[in-house]
mmCIF file of the C-alpha atoms, coordinates in Angstrom:
data_MODEL
# 
_entry.id   MODEL 
# 
loop_
_atom_site.group_PDB 
_atom_site.id 
_atom_site.type_symbol 
_atom_site.label_atom_id 
_atom_site.label_alt_id 
_atom_site.label_comp_id 
_atom_site.label_asym_id 
_atom_site.label_entity_id 
_atom_site.label_seq_id 
_atom_site.pdbx_PDB_ins_code 
_atom_site.Cartn_x 
_atom_site.Cartn_y 
_atom_site.Cartn_z 
_atom_site.occupancy 
_atom_site.B_iso_or_equiv 
_atom_site.pdbx_formal_charge 
_atom_site.auth_seq_id 
_atom_site.auth_comp_id 
_atom_site.auth_asym_id 
_atom_site.auth_atom_id 
_atom_site.pdbx_PDB_model_num 
ATOM 1   C CA . UNK A 1 1   ? 99.474  186.565 157.160 1.00 0.00 ? 1   UNK A CA 1 
ATOM 2   C CA . UNK A 1 2   ? 100.197 183.331 157.996 1.00 0.00 ? 2   UNK A CA 1 
ATOM 3   C CA . UNK A 1 3   ? 100.853 180.771 154.909 1.00 0.00 ? 3   UNK A CA 1 
ATOM 4   C CA . UNK A 1 4   ? 98.121  176.910 155.687 1.00 0.00 ? 4   UNK A CA 1 
ATOM 5   C CA . UNK A 1 5   ? 101.270 175.120 156.858 1.00 0.00 ? 5   UNK A CA 1 
ATOM 6   C CA . UNK A 1 6   ? 102.345 178.460 159.617 1.00 0.00 ? 6   UNK A CA 1 
ATOM 7   C CA . UNK A 1 7   ? 98.610  178.004 160.976 1.00 0.00 ? 7   UNK A CA 1 
ATOM 8   C CA . UNK A 1 8   ? 98.557  174.447 160.962 1.00 0.00 ? 8   UNK A CA 1 
ATOM 9   C CA . UNK A 1 9   ? 101.898 174.218 163.094 1.00 0.00 ? 9   UNK A CA 1 
ATOM 10  C CA . UNK A 1 10  ? 100.560 176.776 165.180 1.00 0.00 ? 10  UNK A CA 1 
ATOM 11  C CA . UNK A 1 11  ? 97.919  174.452 165.796 1.00 0.00 ? 11  UNK A CA 1 
ATOM 12  C CA . UNK A 1 12  ? 99.893  172.190 167.397 1.00 0.00 ? 12  UNK A CA 1 
ATOM 13  C CA . UNK A 1 13  ? 101.739 174.442 169.179 1.00 0.00 ? 13  UNK A CA 1 
ATOM 14  C CA . UNK A 1 14  ? 98.902  175.470 171.216 1.00 0.00 ? 14  UNK A CA 1 
ATOM 15  C CA . UNK A 1 15  ? 97.868  172.244 171.951 1.00 0.00 ? 15  UNK A CA 1 
ATOM 16  C CA . UNK A 1 16  ? 101.609 171.203 173.321 1.00 0.00 ? 16  UNK A CA 1 
ATOM 17  C CA . UNK A 1 17  ? 101.099 174.772 175.589 1.00 0.00 ? 17  UNK A CA 1 
ATOM 18  C CA . UNK A 1 18  ? 97.302  173.492 176.088 1.00 0.00 ? 18  UNK A CA 1 
ATOM 19  C CA . UNK A 1 19  ? 99.079  170.840 178.128 1.00 0.00 ? 19  UNK A CA 1 
ATOM 20  C CA . UNK A 1 20  ? 102.699 171.904 179.584 1.00 0.00 ? 20  UNK A CA 1 
ATOM 21  C CA . UNK A 1 21  ? 104.896 170.120 176.278 1.00 0.00 ? 21  UNK A CA 1 
ATOM 22  C CA . UNK A 1 22  ? 107.234 171.240 174.006 1.00 0.00 ? 22  UNK A CA 1 
ATOM 23  C CA . UNK A 1 23  ? 109.114 170.462 171.403 1.00 0.00 ? 23  UNK A CA 1 
ATOM 24  C CA . UNK A 1 24  ? 111.399 168.659 174.536 1.00 0.00 ? 24  UNK A CA 1 
ATOM 25  C CA . UNK A 1 25  ? 109.165 166.685 175.107 1.00 0.00 ? 25  UNK A CA 1 
ATOM 26  C CA . UNK A 1 26  ? 108.945 162.751 175.733 1.00 0.00 ? 26  UNK A CA 1 
ATOM 27  C CA . UNK A 1 27  ? 107.105 160.598 173.290 1.00 0.00 ? 27  UNK A CA 1 
ATOM 28  C CA . UNK A 1 28  ? 105.429 159.463 176.088 1.00 0.00 ? 28  UNK A CA 1 
ATOM 29  C CA . UNK A 1 29  ? 104.052 162.534 177.590 1.00 0.00 ? 29  UNK A CA 1 
ATOM 30  C CA . UNK A 1 30  ? 102.844 163.119 173.720 1.00 0.00 ? 30  UNK A CA 1 
ATOM 31  C CA . UNK A 1 31  ? 100.922 160.540 173.427 1.00 0.00 ? 31  UNK A CA 1 
ATOM 32  C CA . UNK A 1 32  ? 99.264  160.164 176.382 1.00 0.00 ? 32  UNK A CA 1 
ATOM 33  C CA . UNK A 1 33  ? 97.829  163.812 175.499 1.00 0.00 ? 33  UNK A CA 1 
ATOM 34  C CA . UNK A 1 34  ? 96.515  163.265 172.724 1.00 0.00 ? 34  UNK A CA 1 
ATOM 35  C CA . UNK A 1 35  ? 95.570  159.473 174.424 1.00 0.00 ? 35  UNK A CA 1 
ATOM 36  C CA . UNK A 1 36  ? 92.874  161.362 177.133 1.00 0.00 ? 36  UNK A CA 1 
ATOM 37  C CA . UNK A 1 37  ? 91.186  163.067 174.080 1.00 0.00 ? 37  UNK A CA 1 
ATOM 38  C CA . UNK A 1 38  ? 87.612  161.550 174.555 1.00 0.00 ? 38  UNK A CA 1 
ATOM 39  C CA . UNK A 1 39  ? 87.497  158.817 171.531 1.00 0.00 ? 39  UNK A CA 1 
ATOM 40  C CA . UNK A 1 40  ? 84.334  160.302 168.756 1.00 0.00 ? 40  UNK A CA 1 
ATOM 41  C CA . UNK A 1 41  ? 83.180  159.094 165.749 1.00 0.00 ? 41  UNK A CA 1 
ATOM 42  C CA . UNK A 1 42  ? 81.155  162.938 165.221 1.00 0.00 ? 42  UNK A CA 1 
ATOM 43  C CA . UNK A 1 43  ? 83.586  165.099 163.750 1.00 0.00 ? 43  UNK A CA 1 
ATOM 44  C CA . UNK A 1 44  ? 86.065  166.036 160.863 1.00 0.00 ? 44  UNK A CA 1 
ATOM 45  C CA . UNK A 1 45  ? 88.750  163.359 160.344 1.00 0.00 ? 45  UNK A CA 1 
ATOM 46  C CA . UNK A 1 46  ? 91.484  165.927 160.369 1.00 0.00 ? 46  UNK A CA 1 
ATOM 47  C CA . UNK A 1 47  ? 93.908  166.726 163.317 1.00 0.00 ? 47  UNK A CA 1 
ATOM 48  C CA . UNK A 1 48  ? 91.889  170.780 163.586 1.00 0.00 ? 48  UNK A CA 1 
ATOM 49  C CA . UNK A 1 49  ? 89.100  168.402 163.802 1.00 0.00 ? 49  UNK A CA 1 
ATOM 50  C CA . UNK A 1 50  ? 89.967  166.971 166.648 1.00 0.00 ? 50  UNK A CA 1 
ATOM 51  C CA . UNK A 1 51  ? 91.446  169.863 168.526 1.00 0.00 ? 51  UNK A CA 1 
ATOM 52  C CA . UNK A 1 52  ? 88.779  172.283 168.444 1.00 0.00 ? 52  UNK A CA 1 
ATOM 53  C CA . UNK A 1 53  ? 86.416  169.394 169.273 1.00 0.00 ? 53  UNK A CA 1 
ATOM 54  C CA . UNK A 1 54  ? 88.191  167.685 172.118 1.00 0.00 ? 54  UNK A CA 1 
ATOM 55  C CA . UNK A 1 55  ? 86.717  164.237 170.489 1.00 0.00 ? 55  UNK A CA 1 
ATOM 56  C CA . UNK A 1 56  ? 88.181  162.381 168.145 1.00 0.00 ? 56  UNK A CA 1 
ATOM 57  C CA . UNK A 1 57  ? 88.771  158.911 165.778 1.00 0.00 ? 57  UNK A CA 1 
ATOM 58  C CA . UNK A 1 58  ? 91.216  156.492 165.657 1.00 0.00 ? 58  UNK A CA 1 
ATOM 59  C CA . UNK A 1 59  ? 91.697  158.193 162.533 1.00 0.00 ? 59  UNK A CA 1 
ATOM 60  C CA . UNK A 1 60  ? 91.747  162.206 163.918 1.00 0.00 ? 60  UNK A CA 1 
ATOM 61  C CA . UNK A 1 61  ? 93.343  161.224 166.189 1.00 0.00 ? 61  UNK A CA 1 
ATOM 62  C CA . UNK A 1 62  ? 95.869  159.378 165.185 1.00 0.00 ? 62  UNK A CA 1 
ATOM 63  C CA . UNK A 1 63  ? 97.405  161.745 162.576 1.00 0.00 ? 63  UNK A CA 1 
ATOM 64  C CA . UNK A 1 64  ? 97.314  163.810 165.655 1.00 0.00 ? 64  UNK A CA 1 
ATOM 65  C CA . UNK A 1 65  ? 99.455  161.643 167.626 1.00 0.00 ? 65  UNK A CA 1 
ATOM 66  C CA . UNK A 1 66  ? 101.920 161.271 164.545 1.00 0.00 ? 66  UNK A CA 1 
ATOM 67  C CA . UNK A 1 67  ? 101.598 165.376 163.151 1.00 0.00 ? 67  UNK A CA 1 
ATOM 68  C CA . UNK A 1 68  ? 102.619 165.627 167.075 1.00 0.00 ? 68  UNK A CA 1 
ATOM 69  C CA . UNK A 1 69  ? 105.414 163.303 166.895 1.00 0.00 ? 69  UNK A CA 1 
ATOM 70  C CA . UNK A 1 70  ? 107.396 164.875 163.627 1.00 0.00 ? 70  UNK A CA 1 
ATOM 71  C CA . UNK A 1 71  ? 107.082 168.483 165.525 1.00 0.00 ? 71  UNK A CA 1 
ATOM 72  C CA . UNK A 1 72  ? 109.401 166.861 168.052 1.00 0.00 ? 72  UNK A CA 1 
ATOM 73  C CA . UNK A 1 73  ? 111.294 165.747 165.032 1.00 0.00 ? 73  UNK A CA 1 
ATOM 74  C CA . UNK A 1 74  ? 110.395 161.620 165.259 1.00 0.00 ? 74  UNK A CA 1 
ATOM 75  C CA . UNK A 1 75  ? 110.031 159.704 162.651 1.00 0.00 ? 75  UNK A CA 1 
ATOM 76  C CA . UNK A 1 76  ? 106.984 158.629 162.751 1.00 0.00 ? 76  UNK A CA 1 
ATOM 77  C CA . UNK A 1 77  ? 103.374 157.062 160.526 1.00 0.00 ? 77  UNK A CA 1 
ATOM 78  C CA . UNK A 1 78  ? 99.504  156.552 160.666 1.00 0.00 ? 78  UNK A CA 1 
ATOM 79  C CA . UNK A 1 79  ? 98.873  152.572 159.562 1.00 0.00 ? 79  UNK A CA 1 
ATOM 80  C CA . UNK A 1 80  ? 96.043  151.464 158.302 1.00 0.00 ? 80  UNK A CA 1 
ATOM 81  C CA . UNK A 1 81  ? 94.622  148.209 158.772 1.00 0.00 ? 81  UNK A CA 1 
ATOM 82  C CA . UNK A 1 82  ? 90.701  146.463 158.112 1.00 0.00 ? 82  UNK A CA 1 
ATOM 83  C CA . UNK A 1 83  ? 88.657  144.148 161.600 1.00 0.00 ? 83  UNK A CA 1 
ATOM 84  C CA . UNK A 1 84  ? 86.131  144.138 163.214 1.00 0.00 ? 84  UNK A CA 1 
ATOM 85  C CA . UNK A 1 85  ? 86.140  147.079 165.827 1.00 0.00 ? 85  UNK A CA 1 
ATOM 86  C CA . UNK A 1 86  ? 84.252  144.870 167.926 1.00 0.00 ? 86  UNK A CA 1 
ATOM 87  C CA . UNK A 1 87  ? 86.548  142.349 168.831 1.00 0.00 ? 87  UNK A CA 1 
ATOM 88  C CA . UNK A 1 88  ? 88.331  143.611 171.876 1.00 0.00 ? 88  UNK A CA 1 
ATOM 89  C CA . UNK A 1 89  ? 84.746  145.441 172.913 1.00 0.00 ? 89  UNK A CA 1 
ATOM 90  C CA . UNK A 1 90  ? 83.176  143.844 175.307 1.00 0.00 ? 90  UNK A CA 1 
ATOM 91  C CA . UNK A 1 91  ? 79.642  143.965 176.580 1.00 0.00 ? 91  UNK A CA 1 
ATOM 92  C CA . UNK A 1 92  ? 79.623  146.019 179.855 1.00 0.00 ? 92  UNK A CA 1 
ATOM 93  C CA . UNK A 1 93  ? 77.423  146.462 182.512 1.00 0.00 ? 93  UNK A CA 1 
ATOM 94  C CA . UNK A 1 94  ? 77.510  150.964 182.434 1.00 0.00 ? 94  UNK A CA 1 
ATOM 95  C CA . UNK A 1 95  ? 76.664  150.011 178.491 1.00 0.00 ? 95  UNK A CA 1 
ATOM 96  C CA . UNK A 1 96  ? 73.033  150.386 177.503 1.00 0.00 ? 96  UNK A CA 1 
ATOM 97  C CA . UNK A 1 97  ? 71.508  147.665 175.783 1.00 0.00 ? 97  UNK A CA 1 
ATOM 98  C CA . UNK A 1 98  ? 71.833  148.165 171.965 1.00 0.00 ? 98  UNK A CA 1 
ATOM 99  C CA . UNK A 1 99  ? 74.946  148.638 172.545 1.00 0.00 ? 99  UNK A CA 1 
ATOM 100 C CA . UNK A 1 100 ? 76.067  145.426 174.559 1.00 0.00 ? 100 UNK A CA 1 
ATOM 101 C CA . UNK A 1 101 ? 74.562  143.394 172.301 1.00 0.00 ? 101 UNK A CA 1 
ATOM 102 C CA . UNK A 1 102 ? 76.484  144.467 169.090 1.00 0.00 ? 102 UNK A CA 1 
ATOM 103 C CA . UNK A 1 103 ? 78.594  143.832 170.970 1.00 0.00 ? 103 UNK A CA 1 
ATOM 104 C CA . UNK A 1 104 ? 78.140  140.662 171.555 1.00 0.00 ? 104 UNK A CA 1 
ATOM 105 C CA . UNK A 1 105 ? 76.991  139.503 168.301 1.00 0.00 ? 105 UNK A CA 1 
ATOM 106 C CA . UNK A 1 106 ? 80.538  141.401 165.948 1.00 0.00 ? 106 UNK A CA 1 
ATOM 107 C CA . UNK A 1 107 ? 80.813  142.042 162.811 1.00 0.00 ? 107 UNK A CA 1 
ATOM 108 C CA . UNK A 1 108 ? 81.287  145.421 162.765 1.00 0.00 ? 108 UNK A CA 1 
ATOM 109 C CA . UNK A 1 109 ? 83.632  145.861 159.741 1.00 0.00 ? 109 UNK A CA 1 
ATOM 110 C CA . UNK A 1 110 ? 86.076  149.180 159.746 1.00 0.00 ? 110 UNK A CA 1 
ATOM 111 C CA . UNK A 1 111 ? 89.198  150.621 159.105 1.00 0.00 ? 111 UNK A CA 1 
ATOM 112 C CA . UNK A 1 112 ? 91.155  151.354 161.637 1.00 0.00 ? 112 UNK A CA 1 
ATOM 113 C CA . UNK A 1 113 ? 94.231  153.954 162.428 1.00 0.00 ? 113 UNK A CA 1 
ATOM 114 C CA . UNK A 1 114 ? 97.817  153.218 164.853 1.00 0.00 ? 114 UNK A CA 1 
ATOM 115 C CA . UNK A 1 115 ? 100.923 155.061 164.830 1.00 0.00 ? 115 UNK A CA 1 
ATOM 116 C CA . UNK A 1 116 ? 104.189 153.132 164.087 1.00 0.00 ? 116 UNK A CA 1 
ATOM 117 C CA . UNK A 1 117 ? 106.885 155.199 165.819 1.00 0.00 ? 117 UNK A CA 1 
ATOM 118 C CA . UNK A 1 118 ? 110.274 154.090 164.824 1.00 0.00 ? 118 UNK A CA 1 
ATOM 119 C CA . UNK A 1 119 ? 111.689 154.740 168.817 1.00 0.00 ? 119 UNK A CA 1 
ATOM 120 C CA . UNK A 1 120 ? 115.252 154.516 169.965 1.00 0.00 ? 120 UNK A CA 1 
ATOM 121 C CA . UNK A 1 121 ? 114.167 150.659 170.777 1.00 0.00 ? 121 UNK A CA 1 
ATOM 122 C CA . UNK A 1 122 ? 112.639 149.839 167.296 1.00 0.00 ? 122 UNK A CA 1 
ATOM 123 C CA . UNK A 1 123 ? 109.390 150.194 165.253 1.00 0.00 ? 123 UNK A CA 1 
ATOM 124 C CA . UNK A 1 124 ? 106.469 150.369 167.835 1.00 0.00 ? 124 UNK A CA 1 
ATOM 125 C CA . UNK A 1 125 ? 102.558 150.578 167.510 1.00 0.00 ? 125 UNK A CA 1 
ATOM 126 C CA . UNK A 1 126 ? 100.975 153.518 169.336 1.00 0.00 ? 126 UNK A CA 1 
ATOM 127 C CA . UNK A 1 127 ? 97.127  152.842 169.761 1.00 0.00 ? 127 UNK A CA 1 
ATOM 128 C CA . UNK A 1 128 ? 95.644  156.213 171.505 1.00 0.00 ? 128 UNK A CA 1 
ATOM 129 C CA . UNK A 1 129 ? 91.920  155.343 170.755 1.00 0.00 ? 129 UNK A CA 1 
ATOM 130 C CA . UNK A 1 130 ? 91.229  155.383 174.406 1.00 0.00 ? 130 UNK A CA 1 
ATOM 131 C CA . UNK A 1 131 ? 90.613  157.859 176.894 1.00 0.00 ? 131 UNK A CA 1 
ATOM 132 C CA . UNK A 1 132 ? 90.713  157.267 180.252 1.00 0.00 ? 132 UNK A CA 1 
ATOM 133 C CA . UNK A 1 133 ? 86.682  156.484 180.815 1.00 0.00 ? 133 UNK A CA 1 
ATOM 134 C CA . UNK A 1 134 ? 86.078  153.597 178.828 1.00 0.00 ? 134 UNK A CA 1 
ATOM 135 C CA . UNK A 1 135 ? 89.462  152.427 180.056 1.00 0.00 ? 135 UNK A CA 1 
ATOM 136 C CA . UNK A 1 136 ? 88.383  152.219 184.012 1.00 0.00 ? 136 UNK A CA 1 
ATOM 137 C CA . UNK A 1 137 ? 84.465  150.988 182.733 1.00 0.00 ? 137 UNK A CA 1 
ATOM 138 C CA . UNK A 1 138 ? 86.803  148.052 180.767 1.00 0.00 ? 138 UNK A CA 1 
ATOM 139 C CA . UNK A 1 139 ? 88.027  148.645 177.610 1.00 0.00 ? 139 UNK A CA 1 
ATOM 140 C CA . UNK A 1 140 ? 91.824  147.453 176.808 1.00 0.00 ? 140 UNK A CA 1 
ATOM 141 C CA . UNK A 1 141 ? 93.326  150.728 176.769 1.00 0.00 ? 141 UNK A CA 1 
ATOM 142 C CA . UNK A 1 142 ? 97.117  151.826 177.261 1.00 0.00 ? 142 UNK A CA 1 
ATOM 143 C CA . UNK A 1 143 ? 96.553  153.904 180.233 1.00 0.00 ? 143 UNK A CA 1 
ATOM 144 C CA . UNK A 1 144 ? 99.697  152.397 181.991 1.00 0.00 ? 144 UNK A CA 1 
ATOM 145 C CA . UNK A 1 145 ? 102.101 153.273 178.537 1.00 0.00 ? 145 UNK A CA 1 
ATOM 146 C CA . UNK A 1 146 ? 105.687 153.824 179.413 1.00 0.00 ? 146 UNK A CA 1 
ATOM 147 C CA . UNK A 1 147 ? 107.275 154.364 175.966 1.00 0.00 ? 147 UNK A CA 1 
ATOM 148 C CA . UNK A 1 148 ? 109.083 150.618 175.671 1.00 0.00 ? 148 UNK A CA 1 
ATOM 149 C CA . UNK A 1 149 ? 106.777 148.633 174.130 1.00 0.00 ? 149 UNK A CA 1 
ATOM 150 C CA . UNK A 1 150 ? 103.967 147.239 171.829 1.00 0.00 ? 150 UNK A CA 1 
ATOM 151 C CA . UNK A 1 151 ? 100.765 149.767 173.252 1.00 0.00 ? 151 UNK A CA 1 
ATOM 152 C CA . UNK A 1 152 ? 97.442  147.184 172.755 1.00 0.00 ? 152 UNK A CA 1 
ATOM 153 C CA . UNK A 1 153 ? 95.124  148.058 169.992 1.00 0.00 ? 153 UNK A CA 1 
ATOM 154 C CA . UNK A 1 154 ? 91.800  148.465 169.516 1.00 0.00 ? 154 UNK A CA 1 
ATOM 155 C CA . UNK A 1 155 ? 91.204  145.850 167.588 1.00 0.00 ? 155 UNK A CA 1 
ATOM 156 C CA . UNK A 1 156 ? 92.578  142.218 166.117 1.00 0.00 ? 156 UNK A CA 1 
ATOM 157 C CA . UNK A 1 157 ? 93.830  143.392 162.981 1.00 0.00 ? 157 UNK A CA 1 
ATOM 158 C CA . UNK A 1 158 ? 93.086  140.655 159.643 1.00 0.00 ? 158 UNK A CA 1 
ATOM 159 C CA . UNK A 1 159 ? 94.785  142.893 156.959 1.00 0.00 ? 159 UNK A CA 1 
ATOM 160 C CA . UNK A 1 160 ? 96.794  145.549 156.995 1.00 0.00 ? 160 UNK A CA 1 
ATOM 161 C CA . UNK A 1 161 ? 96.189  148.394 154.044 1.00 0.00 ? 161 UNK A CA 1 
ATOM 162 C CA . UNK A 1 162 ? 98.368  150.741 151.762 1.00 0.00 ? 162 UNK A CA 1 
ATOM 163 C CA . UNK A 1 163 ? 100.044 153.646 153.665 1.00 0.00 ? 163 UNK A CA 1 
ATOM 164 C CA . UNK A 1 164 ? 98.813  156.583 152.543 1.00 0.00 ? 164 UNK A CA 1 
ATOM 165 C CA . UNK A 1 165 ? 99.662  160.647 152.871 1.00 0.00 ? 165 UNK A CA 1 
ATOM 166 C CA . UNK A 1 166 ? 95.609  161.453 152.338 1.00 0.00 ? 166 UNK A CA 1 
ATOM 167 C CA . UNK A 1 167 ? 94.144  159.223 155.018 1.00 0.00 ? 167 UNK A CA 1 
ATOM 168 C CA . UNK A 1 168 ? 90.589  161.213 155.460 1.00 0.00 ? 168 UNK A CA 1 
ATOM 169 C CA . UNK A 1 169 ? 90.311  160.512 151.647 1.00 0.00 ? 169 UNK A CA 1 
ATOM 170 C CA . UNK A 1 170 ? 91.557  157.145 151.756 1.00 0.00 ? 170 UNK A CA 1 
ATOM 171 C CA . UNK A 1 171 ? 89.674  156.240 154.708 1.00 0.00 ? 171 UNK A CA 1 
ATOM 172 C CA . UNK A 1 172 ? 86.499  157.496 152.884 1.00 0.00 ? 172 UNK A CA 1 
ATOM 173 C CA . UNK A 1 173 ? 86.799  155.355 149.848 1.00 0.00 ? 173 UNK A CA 1 
ATOM 174 C CA . UNK A 1 174 ? 87.695  152.375 151.679 1.00 0.00 ? 174 UNK A CA 1 
ATOM 175 C CA . UNK A 1 175 ? 83.213  152.764 154.172 1.00 0.00 ? 175 UNK A CA 1 
ATOM 176 C CA . UNK A 1 176 ? 82.073  153.710 150.167 1.00 0.00 ? 176 UNK A CA 1 
ATOM 177 C CA . UNK A 1 177 ? 83.438  150.740 149.590 1.00 0.00 ? 177 UNK A CA 1 
ATOM 178 C CA . UNK A 1 178 ? 81.297  148.243 152.325 1.00 0.00 ? 178 UNK A CA 1 
ATOM 179 C CA . UNK A 1 179 ? 77.988  147.037 151.351 1.00 0.00 ? 179 UNK A CA 1 
ATOM 180 C CA . UNK A 1 180 ? 75.170  149.432 152.312 1.00 0.00 ? 180 UNK A CA 1 
ATOM 181 C CA . UNK A 1 181 ? 74.537  146.795 155.037 1.00 0.00 ? 181 UNK A CA 1 
ATOM 182 C CA . UNK A 1 182 ? 77.852  146.848 156.586 1.00 0.00 ? 182 UNK A CA 1 
ATOM 183 C CA . UNK A 1 183 ? 78.169  151.157 156.379 1.00 0.00 ? 183 UNK A CA 1 
ATOM 184 C CA . UNK A 1 184 ? 74.850  151.405 158.741 1.00 0.00 ? 184 UNK A CA 1 
ATOM 185 C CA . UNK A 1 185 ? 75.500  148.691 161.174 1.00 0.00 ? 185 UNK A CA 1 
ATOM 186 C CA . UNK A 1 186 ? 79.350  150.420 161.506 1.00 0.00 ? 186 UNK A CA 1 
ATOM 187 C CA . UNK A 1 187 ? 77.319  154.521 161.691 1.00 0.00 ? 187 UNK A CA 1 
ATOM 188 C CA . UNK A 1 188 ? 74.332  152.331 164.160 1.00 0.00 ? 188 UNK A CA 1 
ATOM 189 C CA . UNK A 1 189 ? 77.518  151.000 166.197 1.00 0.00 ? 189 UNK A CA 1 
ATOM 190 C CA . UNK A 1 190 ? 79.166  154.097 166.197 1.00 0.00 ? 190 UNK A CA 1 
ATOM 191 C CA . UNK A 1 191 ? 77.011  156.997 167.692 1.00 0.00 ? 191 UNK A CA 1 
ATOM 192 C CA . UNK A 1 192 ? 75.677  154.384 170.442 1.00 0.00 ? 192 UNK A CA 1 
ATOM 193 C CA . UNK A 1 193 ? 79.669  153.955 171.638 1.00 0.00 ? 193 UNK A CA 1 
ATOM 194 C CA . UNK A 1 194 ? 80.571  157.186 171.247 1.00 0.00 ? 194 UNK A CA 1 
ATOM 195 C CA . UNK A 1 195 ? 77.670  158.425 172.737 1.00 0.00 ? 195 UNK A CA 1 
ATOM 196 C CA . UNK A 1 196 ? 78.607  155.464 175.841 1.00 0.00 ? 196 UNK A CA 1 
ATOM 197 C CA . UNK A 1 197 ? 82.771  157.002 176.105 1.00 0.00 ? 197 UNK A CA 1 
ATOM 198 C CA . UNK A 1 198 ? 81.055  160.847 176.794 1.00 0.00 ? 198 UNK A CA 1 
ATOM 199 C CA . UNK A 1 199 ? 79.033  159.040 179.690 1.00 0.00 ? 199 UNK A CA 1 
ATOM 200 C CA . UNK A 1 200 ? 82.337  157.405 180.922 1.00 0.00 ? 200 UNK A CA 1 
ATOM 201 C CA . UNK A 1 201 ? 83.914  161.091 180.576 1.00 0.00 ? 201 UNK A CA 1 
ATOM 202 C CA . UNK A 1 202 ? 81.604  163.112 182.031 1.00 0.00 ? 202 UNK A CA 1 
ATOM 203 C CA . UNK A 1 203 ? 80.876  160.143 185.323 1.00 0.00 ? 203 UNK A CA 1 
ATOM 204 C CA . UNK A 1 204 ? 84.347  159.957 186.436 1.00 0.00 ? 204 UNK A CA 1 
ATOM 205 C CA . UNK A 1 205 ? 85.722  156.411 186.991 1.00 0.00 ? 205 UNK A CA 1 
ATOM 206 C CA . UNK A 1 206 ? 83.078  154.313 187.649 1.00 0.00 ? 206 UNK A CA 1 
ATOM 207 C CA . UNK A 1 207 ? 79.388  154.414 186.537 1.00 0.00 ? 207 UNK A CA 1 
# 
């Protein structure tokens, strides 16, 4: 019987195999394999949940990216920042009116994750939040990243937070510390955003 650690590594191996990658693949190839997983906030925040659902939040996707990079013997870790999740999300024609309204109003407090990769050229910020669909619609993303510079973050951070081992528990604690109004606004926004992202993936490059 496999141990928990062996089963976890096997999960990562299946992801690499499914994406025609291996432990000697380039970091940029692994980054885009994770980035192309659609954004979604309705599942768990673990790497396993992202792979099982083929959908993930910024937390889950970047935990997965970090674990894959470590599997490739790369030095990488996840960082957490606080900011307004709408700060880089403009209202787009393809969005429903309710989502457009929140994007225009702003004020969606969230705790965003991305990966720091200590590359041969120095520490780089890797943000794999947005897949191809929403980027083609107009979101600022990293479809064309080639591995030699920072990527664009999904929001403008206004505070850097602690680096921790148990990221899902840490994020849950941070969210619990928000006011009830901020919690509900965040949930409403992410529900609408997740549904919209799904339509961009279904419809292809244009809506």
